[in-house]
Amino acid sequence: MTADTAYDIAIIGGGIMGCATALRVAAGGMSVIVLDQGDLGQGASGVNAGTLSLQIKRVKLMPYALKGHHLWAEMGDAVGFAKTGGYTLAFNAREAEMLHERQTLKTQAGAPIEFVSNNRLRAAEPNLTHKVEAASFCPEDGYANAALTGQYYRGRLRDAGIQYREGCKVTAIDRTNGFALTTPQGTIRAKRILLAAGAWLKPLAALLDVDLPVNARVNTVSVTERMPPLISSVIGHATGLLTMKQKVNGTVLIGGGWQGLGTPQDGRGTVNAQTVRPNLALAQYAVPALGAARVTRSWTGFEANVPDFYPLAGALPGVPDAFVLGCVRGGYTIGPYIGQLMGDAILGREPEMPLFDPGRDFEKDMI
Amino acid sequence: MIRLVANQAAQIRRSEQVTFTFDGMPVEGHSGESLVSALLRAGHLNLRHAPNDNAPRGAFCCMGLCQECAVVIHGQVVEACCTGVAAGLVVGRV
Amino acid sequence: MDEHYDTAVIGAGPAGGNAALQAARRGLRVVLLDEQPAPGGQVWRAKSASIIAAPTTPESSAGDALRSALGASEVTLRASTRVWDIRRQAGAWTLQILRDNTSLEITARTLILATGAREYVQPVPGWTTPGVIGLAGATALFKHSLSLPGNRTVVSGTGPLVFYVASEIRRLGGTVAAIVTPNSRADWARAVPAMLGQPKLLARGAVWLADLMLARVPILWGHAVSDVLGTDHVTGVKTRNLRNSLTGTEFAADSLCLGHGLVPNIEAAQMLGVPIRHVASLGGWVPEAEPDGATNVEGLYLSGDGCGIRGAVAAGLQGTLTGARVARDLGKSAPTPSLRQWQRAARFGQAMTALSHPRPEVQALTTQDTIICRCESLRRGDITAEITTGAASANAVKSGLRAGMGPCGGKYCQTAIAGLIAAQMGKAIADVPPPTPRSPLRPLPLGQAVGDFDYDDLPIPKPAPL
């Protein structure tokens, strides 16, 4: 394709959602190019804790999460998928009440969650603390290895004959004739564009004079060096502020959405010792033997959201042929699926499940 | 033979020899010297096995960075190159 | 117990030690932090408690002078201390430190990073065999415990360190089986003009060399160790002539000291937002700083080999420059010392760095099966396959393979991996930046970081929306 030919669509942002959409529209016959300011899958898609847990998904997103789980299972070893089942723990009466209330609603929404006795919990996870007040279990839960996202999608895009460019930040968008994207690797022309830049959606949409009310959370993850077997399933906390799993190689990954510092505009986030410490404390409380583990790395990832914490998935308001996809709470789990839905919508097909109008009133609960 | 760099080994006075154990075996060392120093002298070069290929590994950077000399003392992984010999110290393999 | 200072200095080597002394002399309250039990850094490392008496060396004397100056100063020394996190908040630096298995917080208005250097060891087949230690690693043994890496040692690598290490082995009563250095005599001849500026060091080097020649220690110029023999421990080395690729002499040995120059420890500066650039003559990637240590980050200063390998003499002089700069910036009167002495010392150090550079001929000695990432036992073939399938950056190789995710945090593989990426993609090494550095700066015992706590006191935020 020469420099002057327009792609059917340029996808800005090579994370899970951008790549999944690219695969869908290419399968539907469109010519596609994926552009990323850094490496593919190196943003939130690549640095999150990799938890695939229905127990921490939002009730109204549960049908999407169930579909997402199936897609991750299909991706399998290439993304380090493991279906281990997961336990969510409450350590006092208040948390136990919260756990009952939340898991009941999630079960009604289709997640196969059950409450388990302390005996069953200890038989399954003997290294957990004995100070558990209540525990729920979901056999569908597990994890994948987020660090493999980039290399996985590079392979998928290549196999599908889809072009991608890394280190290719879009700095201006001209709309006189389709879309002309200014990048350090030259101007790229496309008939349509999809903005899928995660936490960088707001400055990207601003290039089109659209104000998206996107904020970013700065989620922290830590990992230990290899440890002897301590836990065999995903361990969570009633509040959602702990997710923990031990990888096949023995390292223990500790997340839970504790907030670091920095903004996407700064280009990087940093961990905050004031929040890493209680995150690690919670992990050690759940699995006391972790006290002897050495933490080798802590890092942050930017998780984008809008005021109602539901996704942006649909047409970009006021800009014909421009679309936006992002801000999915639980985006790692749901990303591959909602990317397919977005792709269908771009192809002019009716998506299997409804999308989320980016032009909605975010102050009202309209979802 | 003329030496321009004298052998000064005989001029060095060291602390008393004490015994510690490595992987259950008694090892002699001078109190306060680095564990790596005592273990090398005693011929314990192989301190651990690498993940994935299980190959033997020993002290490498000797400055607390590479983690090749990781051993376990009191249940905690520490670098042998940054830990001193003490009488009765129980040093285990990772 | 929290402590507050005008300036915190991380690293008590020549740069950090002198920066602390100068800052304290100008009236600042200074804390000096170091992992080691006593100041001195790698180059002036103090003897361990196992040494009751020993002959002095230029390094031990220089270190003793620094230690006694610090002892007589107002500098608060926090030795045996590891810094695991650094943040700027509310106009001051907050450091999380580990001391006596306990995590504490220190705050300071300004921060001087004098993090020094680590060693680059070019992978060759067998370099992970027990009994292979770094050249700089060997010097740590000599200085700290006055002990030897083995009974019969091959010393191999680039730059002046091979001769220093061989000489120290002989001084401490050991046997040097051979010296194998990729440098040629012509390389050294080219360095002589810069060396003339430091006649004492030049004379010392001449004595080492003359002694080794008198002792008939084989010196293989323009050669490299091509294979380390032995499975459970080193039994010998094979060598290769780098000019004609012919096999050289094989040596029996129970130990090998191997090193190819020093690399600045830049991770802390990088994490705090100092831009980095690649300057081969300074040892690779260096953070951008003024000669007196000032950076683009408010209240952050860099000094010594951590901002470019210029050697111990230059580091000490730069430390004084940095201490004075910090004092001036905090409103104290301090002279603006001349840069000339530092520049002259730096010329010597950089000439040594130039001799030490990793060389393509040595890089070519790796095979598909040579381990590149020691922590994860990743071989060259694993890395090149990942690059072939699209991983075009150090971050991408790290994510896909865990090369750099092990306990060393990539400190001993990233230079080699960047070289492989550059070679395979036809890029300049300066176009392959190191991966994003991660906190903590050292493996952090989780229980010690957390300390004692009551569950009910954990500041658990509001849960996510349902």
PDB file of C-alpha atoms in Angstrom, chain C residues 98-242:
ATOM      1  CA  LEU C  98      15.789  -1.045  55.437  1.00  0.00           C
ATOM      2  CA  ARG C  99      18.096  -1.265  58.414  1.00  0.00           C
ATOM      3  CA  ASP C 100      18.412  -4.067  60.946  1.00  0.00           C
ATOM      4  CA  ASN C 101      15.545  -5.840  59.178  1.00  0.00           C
ATOM      5  CA  THR C 102      13.272  -2.874  59.809  1.00  0.00           C
ATOM      6  CA  SER C 103      11.815  -0.371  57.360  1.00  0.00           C
ATOM      7  CA  LEU C 104      12.207   3.296  58.240  1.00  0.00           C
ATOM      8  CA  GLU C 105      11.527   6.599  56.536  1.00  0.00           C
ATOM      9  CA  ILE C 106      14.021   9.397  56.036  1.00  0.00           C
ATOM     10  CA  THR C 107      13.155  12.779  54.560  1.00  0.00           C
ATOM     11  CA  ALA C 108      15.542  15.312  53.085  1.00  0.00           C
ATOM     12  CA  ARG C 109      15.240  18.589  51.172  1.00  0.00           C
ATOM     13  CA  THR C 110      17.780  17.498  48.582  1.00  0.00           C
ATOM     14  CA  LEU C 111      19.076  14.175  47.370  1.00  0.00           C
ATOM     15  CA  ILE C 112      22.455  13.225  45.960  1.00  0.00           C
ATOM     16  CA  LEU C 113      22.626   9.920  44.116  1.00  0.00           C
ATOM     17  CA  ALA C 114      26.159   8.560  44.111  1.00  0.00           C
ATOM     18  CA  THR C 115      25.195   5.064  43.110  1.00  0.00           C
ATOM     19  CA  GLY C 116      28.447   4.175  41.378  1.00  0.00           C
ATOM     20  CA  ALA C 117      28.840   1.407  38.895  1.00  0.00           C
ATOM     21  CA  ARG C 118      28.425  -2.264  38.372  1.00  0.00           C
ATOM     22  CA  GLU C 119      30.321  -4.553  36.106  1.00  0.00           C
ATOM     23  CA  TYR C 120      29.548  -5.659  32.602  1.00  0.00           C
ATOM     24  CA  VAL C 121      30.475  -9.237  31.925  1.00  0.00           C
ATOM     25  CA  GLN C 122      30.148 -10.265  28.292  1.00  0.00           C
ATOM     26  CA  PRO C 123      28.502 -13.695  28.205  1.00  0.00           C
ATOM     27  CA  VAL C 124      30.628 -16.522  26.848  1.00  0.00           C
ATOM     28  CA  PRO C 125      29.821 -20.236  26.862  1.00  0.00           C
ATOM     29  CA  GLY C 126      30.137 -21.499  30.433  1.00  0.00           C
ATOM     30  CA  TRP C 127      30.233 -18.130  32.166  1.00  0.00           C
ATOM     31  CA  THR C 128      27.550 -19.238  34.623  1.00  0.00           C
ATOM     32  CA  THR C 129      29.732 -22.075  35.954  1.00  0.00           C
ATOM     33  CA  PRO C 130      30.441 -21.722  39.688  1.00  0.00           C
ATOM     34  CA  GLY C 131      33.956 -20.357  40.068  1.00  0.00           C
ATOM     35  CA  VAL C 132      33.475 -17.604  37.486  1.00  0.00           C
ATOM     36  CA  ILE C 133      33.264 -14.256  39.225  1.00  0.00           C
ATOM     37  CA  GLY C 134      33.407 -10.696  37.982  1.00  0.00           C
ATOM     38  CA  LEU C 135      36.703  -8.845  37.898  1.00  0.00           C
ATOM     39  CA  ALA C 136      35.200  -6.146  40.074  1.00  0.00           C
ATOM     40  CA  GLY C 137      33.668  -8.930  42.152  1.00  0.00           C
ATOM     41  CA  ALA C 138      37.150 -10.297  42.756  1.00  0.00           C
ATOM     42  CA  THR C 139      38.311  -6.910  43.975  1.00  0.00           C
ATOM     43  CA  ALA C 140      35.472  -6.968  46.508  1.00  0.00           C
ATOM     44  CA  LEU C 141      36.859 -10.238  47.885  1.00  0.00           C
ATOM     45  CA  PHE C 142      40.382  -8.804  48.024  1.00  0.00           C
ATOM     46  CA  LYS C 143      39.382  -5.612  49.773  1.00  0.00           C
ATOM     47  CA  HIS C 144      36.773  -6.948  52.151  1.00  0.00           C
ATOM     48  CA  SER C 145      38.007 -10.362  53.204  1.00  0.00           C
ATOM     49  CA  LEU C 146      41.526 -10.335  51.697  1.00  0.00           C
ATOM     50  CA  SER C 147      40.676 -13.688  50.209  1.00  0.00           C
ATOM     51  CA  LEU C 148      41.155 -15.301  46.838  1.00  0.00           C
ATOM     52  CA  PRO C 149      38.687 -16.536  44.251  1.00  0.00           C
ATOM     53  CA  GLY C 150      40.519 -19.892  44.092  1.00  0.00           C
ATOM     54  CA  ASN C 151      43.913 -21.523  44.094  1.00  0.00           C
ATOM     55  CA  ARG C 152      44.709 -21.077  40.433  1.00  0.00           C
ATOM     56  CA  THR C 153      42.920 -18.302  38.595  1.00  0.00           C
ATOM     57  CA  VAL C 154      42.620 -17.155  35.017  1.00  0.00           C
ATOM     58  CA  VAL C 155      42.078 -13.409  34.862  1.00  0.00           C
ATOM     59  CA  SER C 156      40.340 -12.218  31.738  1.00  0.00           C
ATOM     60  CA  GLY C 157      38.711  -9.103  30.410  1.00  0.00           C
ATOM     61  CA  THR C 158      39.250  -5.590  29.201  1.00  0.00           C
ATOM     62  CA  GLY C 159      40.795  -2.457  30.613  1.00  0.00           C
ATOM     63  CA  PRO C 160      43.171  -2.006  33.535  1.00  0.00           C
ATOM     64  CA  LEU C 161      41.196  -4.156  35.950  1.00  0.00           C
ATOM     65  CA  VAL C 162      42.706  -7.422  34.654  1.00  0.00           C
ATOM     66  CA  PHE C 163      46.172  -6.300  35.691  1.00  0.00           C
ATOM     67  CA  TYR C 164      45.029  -4.987  39.042  1.00  0.00           C
ATOM     68  CA  VAL C 165      43.167  -8.222  39.812  1.00  0.00           C
ATOM     69  CA  ALA C 166      46.097 -10.407  38.712  1.00  0.00           C
ATOM     70  CA  SER C 167      48.469  -8.355  40.788  1.00  0.00           C
ATOM     71  CA  GLU C 168      46.248  -8.530  43.865  1.00  0.00           C
ATOM     72  CA  ILE C 169      45.966 -12.302  43.491  1.00  0.00           C
ATOM     73  CA  ARG C 170      49.746 -12.479  43.588  1.00  0.00           C
ATOM     74  CA  ARG C 171      49.971 -10.077  46.513  1.00  0.00           C
ATOM     75  CA  LEU C 172      47.544 -12.198  48.521  1.00  0.00           C
ATOM     76  CA  GLY C 173      49.479 -15.376  47.776  1.00  0.00           C
ATOM     77  CA  GLY C 174      47.458 -16.855  44.928  1.00  0.00           C
ATOM     78  CA  THR C 175      48.473 -18.116  41.515  1.00  0.00           C
ATOM     79  CA  VAL C 176      47.518 -16.479  38.242  1.00  0.00           C
ATOM     80  CA  ALA C 177      47.262 -19.136  35.549  1.00  0.00           C
ATOM     81  CA  ALA C 178      47.070 -16.583  32.760  1.00  0.00           C
ATOM     82  CA  ILE C 179      45.857 -13.156  31.764  1.00  0.00           C
ATOM     83  CA  VAL C 180      43.614 -13.143  28.734  1.00  0.00           C
ATOM     84  CA  THR C 181      42.697  -9.703  27.463  1.00  0.00           C
ATOM     85  CA  PRO C 182      40.859  -8.635  24.329  1.00  0.00           C
ATOM     86  CA  ASN C 183      42.900  -5.424  24.395  1.00  0.00           C
ATOM     87  CA  SER C 184      45.972  -5.299  22.209  1.00  0.00           C
ATOM     88  CA  ARG C 185      49.215  -3.609  23.109  1.00  0.00           C
ATOM     89  CA  ALA C 186      48.268  -0.994  20.502  1.00  0.00           C
ATOM     90  CA  ASP C 187      45.028  -0.244  22.388  1.00  0.00           C
ATOM     91  CA  TRP C 188      47.106   0.533  25.435  1.00  0.00           C
ATOM     92  CA  ALA C 189      49.591   2.630  23.494  1.00  0.00           C
ATOM     93  CA  ARG C 190      46.678   4.801  22.354  1.00  0.00           C
ATOM     94  CA  ALA C 191      45.622   5.359  25.972  1.00  0.00           C
ATOM     95  CA  VAL C 192      49.052   6.544  27.118  1.00  0.00           C
ATOM     96  CA  PRO C 193      48.564  10.279  26.400  1.00  0.00           C
ATOM     97  CA  ALA C 194      45.493  10.419  28.646  1.00  0.00           C
ATOM     98  CA  MET C 195      47.273   8.329  31.285  1.00  0.00           C
ATOM     99  CA  LEU C 196      50.150  10.805  31.502  1.00  0.00           C
ATOM    100  CA  GLY C 197      47.823  13.109  33.394  1.00  0.00           C
ATOM    101  CA  GLN C 198      47.755  10.630  36.325  1.00  0.00           C
ATOM    102  CA  PRO C 199      51.444   9.617  36.591  1.00  0.00           C
ATOM    103  CA  LYS C 200      50.983   7.740  39.885  1.00  0.00           C
ATOM    104  CA  LEU C 201      48.376   5.446  38.431  1.00  0.00           C
ATOM    105  CA  LEU C 202      50.413   4.994  35.285  1.00  0.00           C
ATOM    106  CA  ALA C 203      53.471   3.999  37.341  1.00  0.00           C
ATOM    107  CA  ARG C 204      51.415   1.543  39.360  1.00  0.00           C
ATOM    108  CA  GLY C 205      50.148  -0.123  36.221  1.00  0.00           C
ATOM    109  CA  ALA C 206      53.707  -0.409  34.930  1.00  0.00           C
ATOM    110  CA  VAL C 207      54.768  -2.222  38.119  1.00  0.00           C
ATOM    111  CA  TRP C 208      51.860  -4.689  37.826  1.00  0.00           C
ATOM    112  CA  LEU C 209      52.756  -5.480  34.264  1.00  0.00           C
ATOM    113  CA  ALA C 210      56.487  -5.809  34.930  1.00  0.00           C
ATOM    114  CA  ASP C 211      55.848  -8.101  37.897  1.00  0.00           C
ATOM    115  CA  LEU C 212      53.570 -10.368  35.887  1.00  0.00           C
ATOM    116  CA  MET C 213      56.137 -10.555  33.110  1.00  0.00           C
ATOM    117  CA  LEU C 214      58.952 -11.325  35.531  1.00  0.00           C
ATOM    118  CA  ALA C 215      56.810 -14.067  37.038  1.00  0.00           C
ATOM    119  CA  ARG C 216      56.275 -15.418  33.508  1.00  0.00           C
ATOM    120  CA  VAL C 217      52.498 -15.284  33.845  1.00  0.00           C
ATOM    121  CA  PRO C 218      51.201 -15.851  30.304  1.00  0.00           C
ATOM    122  CA  ILE C 219      49.593 -12.664  29.002  1.00  0.00           C
ATOM    123  CA  LEU C 220      47.462 -13.250  25.934  1.00  0.00           C
ATOM    124  CA  TRP C 221      46.890  -9.859  24.271  1.00  0.00           C
ATOM    125  CA  GLY C 222      44.061  -9.623  21.768  1.00  0.00           C
ATOM    126  CA  HIS C 223      42.554 -12.834  23.115  1.00  0.00           C
ATOM    127  CA  ALA C 224      39.357 -13.741  24.923  1.00  0.00           C
ATOM    128  CA  VAL C 225      38.117 -16.669  26.945  1.00  0.00           C
ATOM    129  CA  SER C 226      35.944 -18.526  24.453  1.00  0.00           C
ATOM    130  CA  ASP C 227      34.728 -21.362  26.702  1.00  0.00           C
ATOM    131  CA  VAL C 228      34.673 -22.000  30.394  1.00  0.00           C
ATOM    132  CA  LEU C 229      35.309 -25.659  31.117  1.00  0.00           C
ATOM    133  CA  GLY C 230      33.719 -27.614  33.946  1.00  0.00           C
ATOM    134  CA  THR C 231      30.145 -28.430  34.919  1.00  0.00           C
ATOM    135  CA  ASP C 232      29.788 -28.118  38.677  1.00  0.00           C
ATOM    136  CA  HIS C 233      32.809 -25.840  38.973  1.00  0.00           C
ATOM    137  CA  VAL C 234      35.467 -24.284  36.761  1.00  0.00           C
ATOM    138  CA  THR C 235      38.238 -26.641  35.631  1.00  0.00           C
ATOM    139  CA  GLY C 236      39.800 -24.461  32.963  1.00  0.00           C
ATOM    140  CA  VAL C 237      39.258 -22.136  30.029  1.00  0.00           C
ATOM    141  CA  LYS C 238      39.698 -22.210  26.282  1.00  0.00           C
ATOM    142  CA  THR C 239      40.912 -19.053  24.604  1.00  0.00           C
ATOM    143  CA  ARG C 240      40.694 -17.552  21.163  1.00  0.00           C
ATOM    144  CA  ASN C 241      42.795 -15.071  19.262  1.00  0.00           C
ATOM    145  CA  LEU C 242      40.362 -12.304  18.328  1.00  0.00           C
TER     146      LEU C 242
END
